[in-house]
mmCIF file of C-alpha atoms in Angstrom:
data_model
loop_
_atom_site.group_PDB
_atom_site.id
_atom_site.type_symbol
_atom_site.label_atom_id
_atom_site.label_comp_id
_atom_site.label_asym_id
_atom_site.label_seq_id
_atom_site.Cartn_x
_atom_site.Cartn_y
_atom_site.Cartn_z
ATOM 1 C CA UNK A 1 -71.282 -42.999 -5.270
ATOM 2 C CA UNK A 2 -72.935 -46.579 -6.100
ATOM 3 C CA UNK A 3 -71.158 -49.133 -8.038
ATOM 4 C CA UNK A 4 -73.493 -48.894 -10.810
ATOM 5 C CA UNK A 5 -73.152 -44.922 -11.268
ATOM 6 C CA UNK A 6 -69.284 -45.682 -11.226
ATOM 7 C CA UNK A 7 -69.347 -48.352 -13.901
ATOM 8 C CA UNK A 8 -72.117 -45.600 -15.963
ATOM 9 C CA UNK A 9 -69.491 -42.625 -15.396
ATOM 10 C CA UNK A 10 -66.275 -44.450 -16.728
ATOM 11 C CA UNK A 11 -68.450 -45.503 -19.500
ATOM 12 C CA UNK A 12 -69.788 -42.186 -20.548
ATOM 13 C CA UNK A 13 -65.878 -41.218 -20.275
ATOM 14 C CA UNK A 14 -64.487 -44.194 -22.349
ATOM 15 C CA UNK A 15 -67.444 -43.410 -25.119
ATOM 16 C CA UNK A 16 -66.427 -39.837 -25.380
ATOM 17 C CA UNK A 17 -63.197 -40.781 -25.878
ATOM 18 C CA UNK A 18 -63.797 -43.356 -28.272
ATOM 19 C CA UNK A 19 -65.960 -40.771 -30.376
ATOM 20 C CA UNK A 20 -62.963 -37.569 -30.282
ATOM 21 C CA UNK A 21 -60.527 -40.547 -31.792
ATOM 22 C CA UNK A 22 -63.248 -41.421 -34.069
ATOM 23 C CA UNK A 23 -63.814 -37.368 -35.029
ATOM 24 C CA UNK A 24 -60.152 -36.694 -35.339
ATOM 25 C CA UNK A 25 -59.452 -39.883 -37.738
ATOM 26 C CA UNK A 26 -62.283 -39.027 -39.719
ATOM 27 C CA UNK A 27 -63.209 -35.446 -39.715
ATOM 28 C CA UNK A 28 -60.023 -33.596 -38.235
ATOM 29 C CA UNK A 29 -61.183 -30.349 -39.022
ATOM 30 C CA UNK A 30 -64.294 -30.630 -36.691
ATOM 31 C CA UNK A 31 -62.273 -32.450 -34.121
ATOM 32 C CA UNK A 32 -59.949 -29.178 -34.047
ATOM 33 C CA UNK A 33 -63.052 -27.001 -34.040
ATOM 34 C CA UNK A 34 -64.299 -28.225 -31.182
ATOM 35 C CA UNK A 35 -61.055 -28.533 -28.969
ATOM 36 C CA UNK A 36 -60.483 -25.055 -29.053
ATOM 37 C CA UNK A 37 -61.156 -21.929 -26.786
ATOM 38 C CA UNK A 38 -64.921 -21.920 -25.850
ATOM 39 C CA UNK A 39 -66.000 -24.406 -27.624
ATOM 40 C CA UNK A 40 -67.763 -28.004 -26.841
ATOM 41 C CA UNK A 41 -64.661 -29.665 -25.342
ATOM 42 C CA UNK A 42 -63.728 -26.715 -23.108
ATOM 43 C CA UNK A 43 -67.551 -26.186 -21.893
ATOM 44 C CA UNK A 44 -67.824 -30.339 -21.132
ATOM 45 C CA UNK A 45 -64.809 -30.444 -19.201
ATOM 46 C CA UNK A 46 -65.707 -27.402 -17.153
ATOM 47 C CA UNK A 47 -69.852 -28.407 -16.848
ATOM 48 C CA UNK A 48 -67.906 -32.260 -15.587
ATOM 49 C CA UNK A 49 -65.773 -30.602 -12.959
ATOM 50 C CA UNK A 50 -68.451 -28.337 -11.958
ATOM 51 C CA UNK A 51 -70.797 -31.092 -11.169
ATOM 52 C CA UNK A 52 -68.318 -32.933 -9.347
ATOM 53 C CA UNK A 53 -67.375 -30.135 -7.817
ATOM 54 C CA UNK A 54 -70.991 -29.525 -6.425
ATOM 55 C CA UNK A 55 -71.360 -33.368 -5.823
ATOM 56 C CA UNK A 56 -68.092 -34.178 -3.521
ATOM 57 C CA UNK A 57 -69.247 -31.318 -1.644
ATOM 58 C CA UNK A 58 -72.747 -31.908 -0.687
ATOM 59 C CA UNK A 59 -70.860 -35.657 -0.016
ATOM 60 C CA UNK A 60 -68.573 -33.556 2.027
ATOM 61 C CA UNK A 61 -70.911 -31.894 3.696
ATOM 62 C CA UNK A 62 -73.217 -34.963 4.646
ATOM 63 C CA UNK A 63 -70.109 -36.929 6.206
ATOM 64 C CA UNK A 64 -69.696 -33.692 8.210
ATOM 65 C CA UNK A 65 -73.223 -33.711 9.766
ATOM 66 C CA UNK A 66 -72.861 -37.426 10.383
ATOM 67 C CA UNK A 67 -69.320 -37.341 11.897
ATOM 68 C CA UNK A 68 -67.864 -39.696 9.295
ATOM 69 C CA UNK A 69 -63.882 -40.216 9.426
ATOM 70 C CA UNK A 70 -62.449 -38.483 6.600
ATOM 71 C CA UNK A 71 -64.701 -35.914 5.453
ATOM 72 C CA UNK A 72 -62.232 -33.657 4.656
ATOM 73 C CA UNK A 73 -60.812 -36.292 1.820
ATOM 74 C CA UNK A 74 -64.603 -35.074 -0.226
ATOM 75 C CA UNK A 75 -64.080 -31.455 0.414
ATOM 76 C CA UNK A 76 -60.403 -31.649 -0.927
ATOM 77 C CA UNK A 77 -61.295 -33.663 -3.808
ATOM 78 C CA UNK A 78 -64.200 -30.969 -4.142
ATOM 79 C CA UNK A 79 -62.050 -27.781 -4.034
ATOM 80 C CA UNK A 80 -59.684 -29.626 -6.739
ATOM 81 C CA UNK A 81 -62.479 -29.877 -8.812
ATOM 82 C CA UNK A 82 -64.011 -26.388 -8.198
ATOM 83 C CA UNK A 83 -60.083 -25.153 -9.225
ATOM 84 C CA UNK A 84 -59.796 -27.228 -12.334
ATOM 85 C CA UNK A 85 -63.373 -26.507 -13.819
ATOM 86 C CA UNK A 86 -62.364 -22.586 -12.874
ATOM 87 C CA UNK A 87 -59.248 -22.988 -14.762
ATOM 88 C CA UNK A 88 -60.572 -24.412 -17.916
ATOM 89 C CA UNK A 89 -62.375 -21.381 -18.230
ATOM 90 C CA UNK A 90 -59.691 -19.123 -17.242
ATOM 91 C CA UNK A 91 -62.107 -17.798 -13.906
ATOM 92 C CA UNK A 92 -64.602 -16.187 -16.054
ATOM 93 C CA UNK A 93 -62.656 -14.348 -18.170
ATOM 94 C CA UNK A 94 -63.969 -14.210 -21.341
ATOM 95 C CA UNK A 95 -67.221 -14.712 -19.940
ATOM 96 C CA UNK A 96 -67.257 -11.907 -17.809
ATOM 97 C CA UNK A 97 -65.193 -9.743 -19.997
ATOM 98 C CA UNK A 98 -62.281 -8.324 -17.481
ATOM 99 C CA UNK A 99 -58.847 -7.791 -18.153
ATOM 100 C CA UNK A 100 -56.491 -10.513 -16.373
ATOM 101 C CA UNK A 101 -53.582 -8.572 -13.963
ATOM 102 C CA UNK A 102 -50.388 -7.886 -15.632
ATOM 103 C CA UNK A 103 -48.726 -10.724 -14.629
ATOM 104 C CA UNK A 104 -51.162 -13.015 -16.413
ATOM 105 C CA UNK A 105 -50.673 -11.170 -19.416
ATOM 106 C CA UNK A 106 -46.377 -11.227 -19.491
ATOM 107 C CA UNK A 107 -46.638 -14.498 -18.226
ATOM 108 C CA UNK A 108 -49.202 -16.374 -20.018
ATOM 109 C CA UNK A 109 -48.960 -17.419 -23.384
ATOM 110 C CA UNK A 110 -52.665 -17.155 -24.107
ATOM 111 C CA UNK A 111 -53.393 -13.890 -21.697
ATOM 112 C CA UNK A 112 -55.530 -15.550 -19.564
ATOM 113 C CA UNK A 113 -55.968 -15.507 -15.874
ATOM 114 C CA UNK A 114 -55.136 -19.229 -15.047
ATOM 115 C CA UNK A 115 -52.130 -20.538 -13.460
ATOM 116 C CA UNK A 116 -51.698 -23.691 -15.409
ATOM 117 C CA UNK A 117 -50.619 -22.107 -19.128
ATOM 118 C CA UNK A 118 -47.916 -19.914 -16.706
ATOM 119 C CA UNK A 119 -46.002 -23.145 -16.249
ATOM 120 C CA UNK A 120 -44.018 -24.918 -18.695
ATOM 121 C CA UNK A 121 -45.326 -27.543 -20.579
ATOM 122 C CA UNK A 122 -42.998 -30.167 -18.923
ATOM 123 C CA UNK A 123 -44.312 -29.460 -15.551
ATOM 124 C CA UNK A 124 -47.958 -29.150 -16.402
ATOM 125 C CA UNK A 125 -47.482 -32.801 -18.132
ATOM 126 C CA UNK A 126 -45.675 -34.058 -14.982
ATOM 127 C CA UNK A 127 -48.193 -32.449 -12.371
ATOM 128 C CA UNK A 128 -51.390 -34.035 -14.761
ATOM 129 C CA UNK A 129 -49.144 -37.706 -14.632
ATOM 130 C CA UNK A 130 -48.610 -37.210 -10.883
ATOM 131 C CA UNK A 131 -52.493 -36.924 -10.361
ATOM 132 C CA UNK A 132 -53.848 -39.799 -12.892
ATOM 133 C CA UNK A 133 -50.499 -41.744 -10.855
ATOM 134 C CA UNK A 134 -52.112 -40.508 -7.317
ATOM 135 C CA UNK A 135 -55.799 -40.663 -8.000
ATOM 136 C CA UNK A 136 -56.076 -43.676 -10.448
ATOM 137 C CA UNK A 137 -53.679 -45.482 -8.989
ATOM 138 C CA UNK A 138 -52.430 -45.374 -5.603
ATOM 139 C CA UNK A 139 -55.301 -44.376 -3.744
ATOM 140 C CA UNK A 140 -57.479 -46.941 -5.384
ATOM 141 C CA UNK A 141 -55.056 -49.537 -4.543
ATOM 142 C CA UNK A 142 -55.093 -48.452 -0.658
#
């Protein structure tokens, strides 16, 4: 990825922020509409790890053909992607209209088939810090 379509991306991300504080400040009835189930929030995020998805693999895949060191760092960081935008949409679910196993349904607070909403909240806020920590931070820095 180019410098400039780095510096575009973490603007587009720092705007969208900027306008869901602005919604929920200002109109937090339509800022709560659109953070729920299958609704614009939950369709961005997944359509944004989908497309990263797709695009750290075809990276992955290039470095592959040209016998690149670390190719398998774009095809992890692919997967991961592939996973989360799978997740936010709880595999298809509601989509596709099945009925998650039992275990997703004792489990899971919301009855979906994903694996993050089986953990505790604690956890799922430590594993998301650990991440931003290990992505944003460390690897950058090395």
């Amino acid at each position: 990825m180019t410098r400039t379509a780095s510096i575009l991306a973490n603007l587009i991300v720092l705007a969208l922020a900027g306008l869901a504080a602005i919604l929920h400040t200002t109109h937090a009835d339509a800022y709560y509409r659109a953070v729920q189930e299958d609704q614009v929030l939950e369709w961005a995020t997944f359509w944004a790890f989908a497309g990263a998805a797709l695009l750290y693999g075809l990276t992955a895949l290039r470095q592959i053909r040209l016998r690149t060191p670390l190719p398998w760092f774009a095809l992890g960081v692919s997967l991961f992607c592939l996973f989360v935008a799978m997740e936010e949409i709880s595999w298809g679910q509601r989509v596709l209209g099945y009925r998650p196993p039992d275990y997703f349904l004792e489990q899971n607070f919301q009855q979906e088939l994903n694996v993050h909403n089986v953990f505790s909240t604690d956890l799922r806020k430590l594993v998301l810090k650990s991440i931003i920590v290990g992505f944003g931070v460390v690897l950058p820095g090395l």
